[in-house]
PDB file of C-alpha atoms in Angstrom:
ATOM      1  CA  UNK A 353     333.702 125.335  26.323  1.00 86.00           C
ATOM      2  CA  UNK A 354     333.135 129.061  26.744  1.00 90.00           C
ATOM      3  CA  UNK A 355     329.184 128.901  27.317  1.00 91.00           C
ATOM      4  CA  UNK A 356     325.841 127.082  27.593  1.00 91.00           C
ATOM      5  CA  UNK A 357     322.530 127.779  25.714  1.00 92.00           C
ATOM      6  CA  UNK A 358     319.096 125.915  26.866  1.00 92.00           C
ATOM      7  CA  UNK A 359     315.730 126.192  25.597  1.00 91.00           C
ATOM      8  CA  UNK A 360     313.579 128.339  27.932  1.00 92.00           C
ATOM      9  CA  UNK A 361     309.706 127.771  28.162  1.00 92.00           C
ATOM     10  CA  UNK A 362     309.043 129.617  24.843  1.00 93.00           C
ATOM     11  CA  UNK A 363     311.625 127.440  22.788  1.00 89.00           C
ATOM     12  CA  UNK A 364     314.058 130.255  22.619  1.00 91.00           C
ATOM     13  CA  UNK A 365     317.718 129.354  23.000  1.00 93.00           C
ATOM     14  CA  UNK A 366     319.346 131.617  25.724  1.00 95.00           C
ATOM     15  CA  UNK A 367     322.747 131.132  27.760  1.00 95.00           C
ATOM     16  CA  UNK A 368     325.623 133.023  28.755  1.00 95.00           C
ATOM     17  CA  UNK A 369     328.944 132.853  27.079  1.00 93.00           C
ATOM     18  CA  UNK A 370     332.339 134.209  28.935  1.00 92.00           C
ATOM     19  CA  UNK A 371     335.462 134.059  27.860  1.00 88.00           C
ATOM     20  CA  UNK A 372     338.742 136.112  30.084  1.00 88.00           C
ATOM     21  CA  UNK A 373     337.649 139.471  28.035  1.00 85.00           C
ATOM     22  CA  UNK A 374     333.771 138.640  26.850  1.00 87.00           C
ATOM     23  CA  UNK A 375     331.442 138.066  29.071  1.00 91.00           C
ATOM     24  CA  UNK A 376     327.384 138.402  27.462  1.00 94.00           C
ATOM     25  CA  UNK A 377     323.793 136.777  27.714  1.00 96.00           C
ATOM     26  CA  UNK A 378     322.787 135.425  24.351  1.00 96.00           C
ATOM     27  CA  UNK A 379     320.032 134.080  22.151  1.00 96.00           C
ATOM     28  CA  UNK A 380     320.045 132.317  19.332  1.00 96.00           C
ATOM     29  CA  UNK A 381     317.315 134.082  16.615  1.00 96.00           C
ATOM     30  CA  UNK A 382     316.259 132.273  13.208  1.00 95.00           C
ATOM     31  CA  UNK A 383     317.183 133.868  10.731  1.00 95.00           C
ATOM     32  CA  UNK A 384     314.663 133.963   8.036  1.00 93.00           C
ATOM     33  CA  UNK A 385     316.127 133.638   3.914  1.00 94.00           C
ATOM     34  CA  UNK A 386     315.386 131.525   0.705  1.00 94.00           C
ATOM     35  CA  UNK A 387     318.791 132.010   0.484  1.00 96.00           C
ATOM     36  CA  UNK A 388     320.397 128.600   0.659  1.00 92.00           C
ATOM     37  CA  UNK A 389     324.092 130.234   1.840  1.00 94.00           C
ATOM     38  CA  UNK A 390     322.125 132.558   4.643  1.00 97.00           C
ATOM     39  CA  UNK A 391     322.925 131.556   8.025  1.00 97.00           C
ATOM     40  CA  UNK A 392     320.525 129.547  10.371  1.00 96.00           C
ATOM     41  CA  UNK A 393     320.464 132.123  13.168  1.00 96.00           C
ATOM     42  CA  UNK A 394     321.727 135.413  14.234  1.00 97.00           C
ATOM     43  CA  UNK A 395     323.598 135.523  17.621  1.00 97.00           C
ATOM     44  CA  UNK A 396     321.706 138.248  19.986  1.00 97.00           C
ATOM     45  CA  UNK A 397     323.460 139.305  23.150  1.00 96.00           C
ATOM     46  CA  UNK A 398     321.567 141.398  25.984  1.00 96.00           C
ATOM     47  CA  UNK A 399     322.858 144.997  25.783  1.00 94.00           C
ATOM     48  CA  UNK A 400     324.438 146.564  28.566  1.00 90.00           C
ATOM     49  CA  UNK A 401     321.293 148.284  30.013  1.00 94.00           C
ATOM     50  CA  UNK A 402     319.592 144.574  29.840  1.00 93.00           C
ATOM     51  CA  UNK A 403     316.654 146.635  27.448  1.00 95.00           C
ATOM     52  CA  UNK A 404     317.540 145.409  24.085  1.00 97.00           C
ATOM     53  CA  UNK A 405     319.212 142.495  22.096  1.00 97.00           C
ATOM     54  CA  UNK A 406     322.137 143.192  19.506  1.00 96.00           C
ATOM     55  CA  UNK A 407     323.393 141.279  17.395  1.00 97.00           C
ATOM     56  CA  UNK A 408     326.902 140.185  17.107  1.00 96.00           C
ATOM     57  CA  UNK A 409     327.392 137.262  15.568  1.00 96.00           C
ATOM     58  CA  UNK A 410     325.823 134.758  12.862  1.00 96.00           C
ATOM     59  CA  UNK A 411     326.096 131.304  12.822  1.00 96.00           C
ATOM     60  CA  UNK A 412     325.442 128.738   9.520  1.00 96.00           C
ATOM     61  CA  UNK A 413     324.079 125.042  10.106  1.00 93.00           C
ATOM     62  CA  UNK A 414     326.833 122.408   8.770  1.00 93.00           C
ATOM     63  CA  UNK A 415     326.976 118.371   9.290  1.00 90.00           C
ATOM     64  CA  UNK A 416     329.691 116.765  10.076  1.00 88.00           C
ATOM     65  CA  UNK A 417     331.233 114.219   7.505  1.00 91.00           C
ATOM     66  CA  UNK A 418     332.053 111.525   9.884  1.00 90.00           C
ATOM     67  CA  UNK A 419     329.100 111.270  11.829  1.00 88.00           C
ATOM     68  CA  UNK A 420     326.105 113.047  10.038  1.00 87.00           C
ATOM     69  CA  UNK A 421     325.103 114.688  13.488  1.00 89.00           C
ATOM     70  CA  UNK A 422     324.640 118.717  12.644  1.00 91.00           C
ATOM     71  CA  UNK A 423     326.267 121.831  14.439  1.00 92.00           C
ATOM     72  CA  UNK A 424     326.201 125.591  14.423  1.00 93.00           C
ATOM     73  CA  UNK A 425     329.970 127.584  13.206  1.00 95.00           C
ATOM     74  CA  UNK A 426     329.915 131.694  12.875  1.00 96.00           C
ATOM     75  CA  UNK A 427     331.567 134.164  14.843  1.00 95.00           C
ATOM     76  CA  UNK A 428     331.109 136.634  17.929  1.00 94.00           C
ATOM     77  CA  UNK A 429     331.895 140.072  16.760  1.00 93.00           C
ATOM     78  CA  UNK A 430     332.040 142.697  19.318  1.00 88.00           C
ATOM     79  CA  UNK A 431     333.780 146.448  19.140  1.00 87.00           C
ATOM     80  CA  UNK A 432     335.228 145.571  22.569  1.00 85.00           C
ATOM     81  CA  UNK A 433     337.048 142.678  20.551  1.00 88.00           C
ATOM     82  CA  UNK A 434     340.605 142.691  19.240  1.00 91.00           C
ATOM     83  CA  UNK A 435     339.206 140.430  16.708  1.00 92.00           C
ATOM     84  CA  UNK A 436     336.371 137.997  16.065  1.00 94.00           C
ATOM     85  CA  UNK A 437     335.941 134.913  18.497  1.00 92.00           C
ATOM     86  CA  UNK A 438     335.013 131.771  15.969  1.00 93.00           C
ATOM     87  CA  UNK A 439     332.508 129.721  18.081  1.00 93.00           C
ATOM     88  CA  UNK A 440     330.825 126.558  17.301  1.00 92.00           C
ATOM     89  CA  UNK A 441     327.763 125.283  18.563  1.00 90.00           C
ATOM     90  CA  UNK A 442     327.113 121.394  19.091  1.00 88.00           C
ATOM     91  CA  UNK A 443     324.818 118.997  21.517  1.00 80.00           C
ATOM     92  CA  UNK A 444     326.689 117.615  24.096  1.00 60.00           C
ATOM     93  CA  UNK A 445     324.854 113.884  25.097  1.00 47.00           C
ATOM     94  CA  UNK A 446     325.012 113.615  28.614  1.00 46.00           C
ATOM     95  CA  UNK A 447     325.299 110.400  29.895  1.00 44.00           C
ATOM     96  CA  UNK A 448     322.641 109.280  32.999  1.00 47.00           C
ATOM     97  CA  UNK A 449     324.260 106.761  35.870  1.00 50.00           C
ATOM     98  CA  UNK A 450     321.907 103.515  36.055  1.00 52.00           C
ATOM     99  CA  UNK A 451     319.474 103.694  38.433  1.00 51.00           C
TER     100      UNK A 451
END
């Protein structure tokens, strides 16, 4: 697990991701197509100066064949990577004691 994302008050998925050489605040934004292949969202990161969001990443919506439940796969792209982390992005269930 390199990162979290939550929705915020206006629905938007934001969290951070950090990994030993990454380290960025991101948002997931839809990514609008009629294009059945197109991905689901683009990955947005908070630029250095915290003024702007760049992309740099994409991710595509799949379903998994055992259980049906649906997750996000793409990549984090980045000049100040070697090479491209792959990333995948699924719910995590968290599991309340008994009261």
């Amino acid at each position: 697990n390199i990162g979290t994302l939550k929705a915020n008050a206006e629905g938007v998925h934001i969290g951070r991701i950090t990994t030993l050489t990454f380290s960025a605040t991101v948002a997931l934004r839809a990514f609008e197509s009629t294009n059945e292949r197109a991905p689901k969202f683009d990955l947005m990161a908070l630029s250095a100066d915290r003024r702007s969001w760049v992309k740099i990443g994409a991710l595509w919506e799949y379903s998994s064949n055992e259980t049906g439940e649906c997750f996000l796969s793409g990549q984090i792209d980045d000049p100040s990577l070697s090479a491209p982390i792959p990333v995948a992005i699924v719910r995590w269930l968290t599991i309340e004691p008994e009261q």
